[in-house]
PDB file of N, CA and C in Angstrom:
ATOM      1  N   UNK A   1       0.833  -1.191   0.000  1.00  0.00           N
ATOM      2  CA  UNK A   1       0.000   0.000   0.000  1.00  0.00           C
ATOM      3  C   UNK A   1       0.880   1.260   0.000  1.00  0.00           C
ATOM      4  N   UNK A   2       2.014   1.430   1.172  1.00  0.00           N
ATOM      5  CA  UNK A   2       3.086   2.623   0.738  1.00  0.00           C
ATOM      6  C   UNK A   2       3.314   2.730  -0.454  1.00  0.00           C
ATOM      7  N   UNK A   3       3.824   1.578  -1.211  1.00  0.00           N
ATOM      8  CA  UNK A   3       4.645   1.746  -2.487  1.00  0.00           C
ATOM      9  C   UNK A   3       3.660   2.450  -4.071  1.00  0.00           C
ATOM     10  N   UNK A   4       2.038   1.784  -3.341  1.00  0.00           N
ATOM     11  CA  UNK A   4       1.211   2.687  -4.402  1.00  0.00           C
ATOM     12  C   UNK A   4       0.940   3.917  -3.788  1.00  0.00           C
ATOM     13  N   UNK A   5       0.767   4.847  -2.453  1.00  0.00           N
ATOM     14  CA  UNK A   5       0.964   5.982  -2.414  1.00  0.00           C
ATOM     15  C   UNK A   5       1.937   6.875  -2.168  1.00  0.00           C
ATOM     16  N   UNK A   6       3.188   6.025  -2.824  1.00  0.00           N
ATOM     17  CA  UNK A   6       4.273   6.555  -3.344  1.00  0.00           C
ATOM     18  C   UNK A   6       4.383   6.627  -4.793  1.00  0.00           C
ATOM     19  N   UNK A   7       4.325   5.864  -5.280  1.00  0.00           N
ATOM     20  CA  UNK A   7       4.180   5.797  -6.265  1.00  0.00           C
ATOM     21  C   UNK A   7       2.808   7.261  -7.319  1.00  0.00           C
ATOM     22  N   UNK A   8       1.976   6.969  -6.812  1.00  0.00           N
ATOM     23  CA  UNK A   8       0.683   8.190  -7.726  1.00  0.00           C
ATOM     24  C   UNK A   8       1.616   9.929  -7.223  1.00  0.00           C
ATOM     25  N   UNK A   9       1.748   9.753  -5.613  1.00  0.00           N
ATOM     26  CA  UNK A   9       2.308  10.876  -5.051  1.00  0.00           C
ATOM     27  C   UNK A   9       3.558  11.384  -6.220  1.00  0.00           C
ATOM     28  N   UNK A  10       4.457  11.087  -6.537  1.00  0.00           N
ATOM     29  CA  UNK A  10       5.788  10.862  -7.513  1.00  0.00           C
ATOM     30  C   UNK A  10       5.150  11.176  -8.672  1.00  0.00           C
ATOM     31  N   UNK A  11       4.261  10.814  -9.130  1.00  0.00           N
ATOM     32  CA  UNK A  11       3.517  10.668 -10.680  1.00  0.00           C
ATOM     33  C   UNK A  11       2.865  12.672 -10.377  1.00  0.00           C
ATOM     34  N   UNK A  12       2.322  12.863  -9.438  1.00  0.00           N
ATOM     35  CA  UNK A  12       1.631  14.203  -9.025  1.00  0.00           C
ATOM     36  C   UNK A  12       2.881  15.095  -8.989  1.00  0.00           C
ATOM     37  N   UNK A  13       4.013  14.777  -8.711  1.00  0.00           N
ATOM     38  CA  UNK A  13       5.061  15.750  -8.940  1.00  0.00           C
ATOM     39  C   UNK A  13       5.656  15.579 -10.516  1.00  0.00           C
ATOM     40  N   UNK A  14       5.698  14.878 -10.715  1.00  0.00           N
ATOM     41  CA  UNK A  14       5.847  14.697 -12.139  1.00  0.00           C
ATOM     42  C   UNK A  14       5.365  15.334 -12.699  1.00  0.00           C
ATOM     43  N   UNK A  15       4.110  15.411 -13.188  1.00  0.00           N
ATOM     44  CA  UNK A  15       3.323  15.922 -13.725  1.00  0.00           C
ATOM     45  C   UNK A  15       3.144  17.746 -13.561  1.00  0.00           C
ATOM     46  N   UNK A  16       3.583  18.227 -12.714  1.00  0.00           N
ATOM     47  CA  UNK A  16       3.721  19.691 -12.649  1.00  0.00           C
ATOM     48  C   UNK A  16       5.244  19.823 -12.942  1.00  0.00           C
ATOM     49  N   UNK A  17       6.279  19.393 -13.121  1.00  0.00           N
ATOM     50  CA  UNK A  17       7.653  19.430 -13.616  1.00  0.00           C
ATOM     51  C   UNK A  17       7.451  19.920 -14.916  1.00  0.00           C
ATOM     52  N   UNK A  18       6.814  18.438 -15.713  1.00  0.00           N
ATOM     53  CA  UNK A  18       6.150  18.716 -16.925  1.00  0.00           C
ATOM     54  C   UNK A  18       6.202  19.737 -17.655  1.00  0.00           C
ATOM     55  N   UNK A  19       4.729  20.298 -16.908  1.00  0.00           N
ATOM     56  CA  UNK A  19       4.155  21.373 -17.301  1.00  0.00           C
ATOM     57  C   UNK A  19       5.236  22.715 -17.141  1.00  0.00           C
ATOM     58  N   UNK A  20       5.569  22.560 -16.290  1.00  0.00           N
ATOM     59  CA  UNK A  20       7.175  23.820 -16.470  1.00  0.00           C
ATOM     60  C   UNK A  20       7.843  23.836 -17.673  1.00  0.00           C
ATOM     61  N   UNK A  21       8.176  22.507 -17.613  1.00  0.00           N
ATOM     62  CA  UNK A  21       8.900  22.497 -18.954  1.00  0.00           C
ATOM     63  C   UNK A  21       8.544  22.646 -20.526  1.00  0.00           C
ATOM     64  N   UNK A  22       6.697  22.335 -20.478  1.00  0.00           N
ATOM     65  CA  UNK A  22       6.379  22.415 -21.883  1.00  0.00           C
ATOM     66  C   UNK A  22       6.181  23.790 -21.729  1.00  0.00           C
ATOM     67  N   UNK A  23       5.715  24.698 -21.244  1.00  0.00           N
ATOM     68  CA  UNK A  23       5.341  26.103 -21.217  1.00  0.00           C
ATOM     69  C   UNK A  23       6.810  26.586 -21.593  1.00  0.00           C
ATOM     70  N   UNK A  24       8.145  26.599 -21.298  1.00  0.00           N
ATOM     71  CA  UNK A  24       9.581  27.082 -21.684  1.00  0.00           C
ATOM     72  C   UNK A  24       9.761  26.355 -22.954  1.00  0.00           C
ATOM     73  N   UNK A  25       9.652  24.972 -23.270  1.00  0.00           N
ATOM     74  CA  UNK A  25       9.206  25.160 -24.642  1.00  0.00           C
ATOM     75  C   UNK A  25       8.337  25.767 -26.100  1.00  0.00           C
ATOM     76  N   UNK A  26       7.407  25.884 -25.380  1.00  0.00           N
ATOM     77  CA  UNK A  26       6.293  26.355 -26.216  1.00  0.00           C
ATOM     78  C   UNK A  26       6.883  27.869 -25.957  1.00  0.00           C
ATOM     79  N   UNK A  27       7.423  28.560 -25.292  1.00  0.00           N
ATOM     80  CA  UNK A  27       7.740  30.127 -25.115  1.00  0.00           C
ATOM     81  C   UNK A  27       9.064  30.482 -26.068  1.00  0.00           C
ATOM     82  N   UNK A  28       9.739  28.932 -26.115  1.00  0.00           N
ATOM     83  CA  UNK A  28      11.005  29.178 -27.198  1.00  0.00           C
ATOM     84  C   UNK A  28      10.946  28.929 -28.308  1.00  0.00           C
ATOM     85  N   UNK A  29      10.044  28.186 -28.597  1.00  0.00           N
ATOM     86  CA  UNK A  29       9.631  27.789 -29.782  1.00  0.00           C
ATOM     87  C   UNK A  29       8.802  28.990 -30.860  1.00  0.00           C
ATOM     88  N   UNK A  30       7.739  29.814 -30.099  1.00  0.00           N
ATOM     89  CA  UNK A  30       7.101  30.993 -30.153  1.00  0.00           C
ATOM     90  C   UNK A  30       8.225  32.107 -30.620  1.00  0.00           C
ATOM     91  N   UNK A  31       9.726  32.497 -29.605  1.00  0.00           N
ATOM     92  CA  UNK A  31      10.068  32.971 -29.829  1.00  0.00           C
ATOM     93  C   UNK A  31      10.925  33.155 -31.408  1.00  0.00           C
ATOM     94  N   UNK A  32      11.331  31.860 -31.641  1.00  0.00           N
ATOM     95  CA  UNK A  32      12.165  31.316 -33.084  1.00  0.00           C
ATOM     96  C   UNK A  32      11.545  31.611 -34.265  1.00  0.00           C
ATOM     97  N   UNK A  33       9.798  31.438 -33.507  1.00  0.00           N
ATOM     98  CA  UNK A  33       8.583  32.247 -34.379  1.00  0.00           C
ATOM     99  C   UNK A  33       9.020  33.318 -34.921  1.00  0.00           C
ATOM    100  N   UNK A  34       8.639  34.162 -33.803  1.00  0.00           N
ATOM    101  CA  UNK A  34       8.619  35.475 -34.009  1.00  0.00           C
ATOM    102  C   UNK A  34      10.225  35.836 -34.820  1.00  0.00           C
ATOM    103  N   UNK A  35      11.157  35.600 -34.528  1.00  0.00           N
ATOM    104  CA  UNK A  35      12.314  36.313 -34.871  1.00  0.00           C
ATOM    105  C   UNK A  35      12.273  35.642 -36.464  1.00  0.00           C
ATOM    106  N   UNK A  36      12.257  34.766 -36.661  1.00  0.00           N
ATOM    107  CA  UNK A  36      11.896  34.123 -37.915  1.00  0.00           C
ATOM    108  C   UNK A  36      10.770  35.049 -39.059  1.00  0.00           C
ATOM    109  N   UNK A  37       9.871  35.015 -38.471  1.00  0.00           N
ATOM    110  CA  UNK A  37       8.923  35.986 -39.352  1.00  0.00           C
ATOM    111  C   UNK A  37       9.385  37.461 -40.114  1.00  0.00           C
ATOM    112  N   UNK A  38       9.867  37.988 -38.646  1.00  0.00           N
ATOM    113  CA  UNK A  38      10.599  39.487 -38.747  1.00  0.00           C
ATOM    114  C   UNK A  38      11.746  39.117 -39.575  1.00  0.00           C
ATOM    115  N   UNK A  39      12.260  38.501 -39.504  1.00  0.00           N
ATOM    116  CA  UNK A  39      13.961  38.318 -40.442  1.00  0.00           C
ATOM    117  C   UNK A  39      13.437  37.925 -41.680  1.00  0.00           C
ATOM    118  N   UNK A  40      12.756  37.827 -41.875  1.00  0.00           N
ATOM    119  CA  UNK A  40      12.160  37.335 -43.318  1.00  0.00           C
ATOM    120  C   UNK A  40      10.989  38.069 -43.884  1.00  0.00           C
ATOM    121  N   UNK A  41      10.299  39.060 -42.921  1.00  0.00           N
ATOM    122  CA  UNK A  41      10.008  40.350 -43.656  1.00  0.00           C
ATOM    123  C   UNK A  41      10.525  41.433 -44.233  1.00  0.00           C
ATOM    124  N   UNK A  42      11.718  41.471 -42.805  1.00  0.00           N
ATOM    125  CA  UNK A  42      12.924  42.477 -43.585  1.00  0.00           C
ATOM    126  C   UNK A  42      13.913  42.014 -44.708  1.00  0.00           C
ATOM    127  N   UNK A  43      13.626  40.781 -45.058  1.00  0.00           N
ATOM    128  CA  UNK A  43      14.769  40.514 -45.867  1.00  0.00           C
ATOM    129  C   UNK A  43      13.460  40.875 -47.433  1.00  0.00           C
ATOM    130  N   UNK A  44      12.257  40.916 -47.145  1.00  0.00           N
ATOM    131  CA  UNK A  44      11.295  40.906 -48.456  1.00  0.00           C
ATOM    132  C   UNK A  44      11.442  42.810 -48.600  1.00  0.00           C
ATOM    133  N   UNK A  45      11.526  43.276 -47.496  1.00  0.00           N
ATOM    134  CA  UNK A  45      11.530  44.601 -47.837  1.00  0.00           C
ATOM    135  C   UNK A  45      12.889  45.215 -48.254  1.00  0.00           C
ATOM    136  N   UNK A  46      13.802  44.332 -48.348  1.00  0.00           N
ATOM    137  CA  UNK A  46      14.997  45.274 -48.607  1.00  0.00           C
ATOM    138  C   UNK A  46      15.267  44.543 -49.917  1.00  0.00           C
ATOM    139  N   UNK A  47      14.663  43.509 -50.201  1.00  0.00           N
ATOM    140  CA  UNK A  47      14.701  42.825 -51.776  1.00  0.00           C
ATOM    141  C   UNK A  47      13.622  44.307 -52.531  1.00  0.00           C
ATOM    142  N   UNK A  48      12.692  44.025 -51.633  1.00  0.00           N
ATOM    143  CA  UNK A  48      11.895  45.516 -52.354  1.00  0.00           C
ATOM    144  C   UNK A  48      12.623  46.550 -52.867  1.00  0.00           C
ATOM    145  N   UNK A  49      12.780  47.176 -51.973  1.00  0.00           N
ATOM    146  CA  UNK A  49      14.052  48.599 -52.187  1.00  0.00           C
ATOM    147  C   UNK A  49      14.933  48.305 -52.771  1.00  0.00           C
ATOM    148  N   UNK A  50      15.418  47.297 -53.205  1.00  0.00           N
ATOM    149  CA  UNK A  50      16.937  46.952 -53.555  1.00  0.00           C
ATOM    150  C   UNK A  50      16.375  46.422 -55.144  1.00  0.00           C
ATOM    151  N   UNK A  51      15.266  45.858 -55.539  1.00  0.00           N
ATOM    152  CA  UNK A  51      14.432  45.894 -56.752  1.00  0.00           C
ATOM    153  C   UNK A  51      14.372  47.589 -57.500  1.00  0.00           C
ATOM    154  N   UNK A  52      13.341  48.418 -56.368  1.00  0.00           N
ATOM    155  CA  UNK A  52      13.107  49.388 -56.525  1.00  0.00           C
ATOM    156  C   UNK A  52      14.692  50.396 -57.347  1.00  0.00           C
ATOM    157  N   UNK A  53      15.381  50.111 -56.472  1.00  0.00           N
ATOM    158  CA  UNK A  53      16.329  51.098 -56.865  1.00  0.00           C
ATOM    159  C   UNK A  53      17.251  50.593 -58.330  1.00  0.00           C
ATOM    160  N   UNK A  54      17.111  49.705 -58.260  1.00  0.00           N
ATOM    161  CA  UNK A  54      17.365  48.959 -59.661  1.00  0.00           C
ATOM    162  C   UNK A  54      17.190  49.474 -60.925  1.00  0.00           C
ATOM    163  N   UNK A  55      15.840  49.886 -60.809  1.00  0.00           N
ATOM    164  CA  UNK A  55      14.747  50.171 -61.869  1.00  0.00           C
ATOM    165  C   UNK A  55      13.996  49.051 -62.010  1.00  0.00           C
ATOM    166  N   UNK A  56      13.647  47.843 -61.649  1.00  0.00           N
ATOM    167  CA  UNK A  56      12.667  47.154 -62.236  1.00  0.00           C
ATOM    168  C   UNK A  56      11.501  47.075 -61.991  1.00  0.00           C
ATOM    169  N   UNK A  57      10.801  47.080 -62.818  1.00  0.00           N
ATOM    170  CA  UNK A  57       9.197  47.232 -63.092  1.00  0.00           C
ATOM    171  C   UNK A  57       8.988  46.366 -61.666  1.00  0.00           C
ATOM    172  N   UNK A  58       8.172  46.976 -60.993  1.00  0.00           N
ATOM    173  CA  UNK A  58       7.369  46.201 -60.032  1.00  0.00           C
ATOM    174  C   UNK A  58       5.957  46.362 -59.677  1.00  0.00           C
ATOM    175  N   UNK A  59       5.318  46.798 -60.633  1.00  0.00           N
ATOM    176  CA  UNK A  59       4.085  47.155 -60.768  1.00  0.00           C
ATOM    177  C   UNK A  59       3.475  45.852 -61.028  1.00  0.00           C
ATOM    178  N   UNK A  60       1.695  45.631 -60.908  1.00  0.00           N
ATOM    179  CA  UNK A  60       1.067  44.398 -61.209  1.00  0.00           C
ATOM    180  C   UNK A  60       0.493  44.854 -62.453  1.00  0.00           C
ATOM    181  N   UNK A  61       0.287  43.696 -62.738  1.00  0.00           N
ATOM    182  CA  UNK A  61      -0.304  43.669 -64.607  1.00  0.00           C
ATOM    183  C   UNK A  61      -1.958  44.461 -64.438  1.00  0.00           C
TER     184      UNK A  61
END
C-alpha cells in the first residue's frame, strides 16, 4: 500500500515538472517564431528597395 501511495504521489510531482517544462518550450519555440517571421520580412523589404532602386518594373499587370 506505501509503495502505491508513493508511487501516484511521484507521478503528481511529475506531472507539474512537466508542465514547467512544456510552457519554456512552447515560449522558445514561439520565440524562433517570431524572430523568424521578422527576419524574413525584412529581408522581403529590402529585396523591395533593392528591386526598386534597380529600376525594375514592379508594378502588377
Amino acid at each position: 500500500m506505501f509503495y502505491a501511495i508513493k508511487w501516484h504521489y511521484d507521478q503528481g510531482k511529475k506531472g507539474k515538472e512537466n508542465v514547467a517544462e512544456k510552457r519554456e518550450v512552447l515560449r522558445a519555440a514561439g520565440t524562433v517564431a517570431a524572430v523568424f517571421l521578422l527576419s524574413l520580412s525584412a529581408l522581403g523589404l529590402v529585396a523591395f528597395a533593392l528591386l526598386r532602386v534597380l529600376g525594375n518594373d514592379l508594378s502588377f499587370p
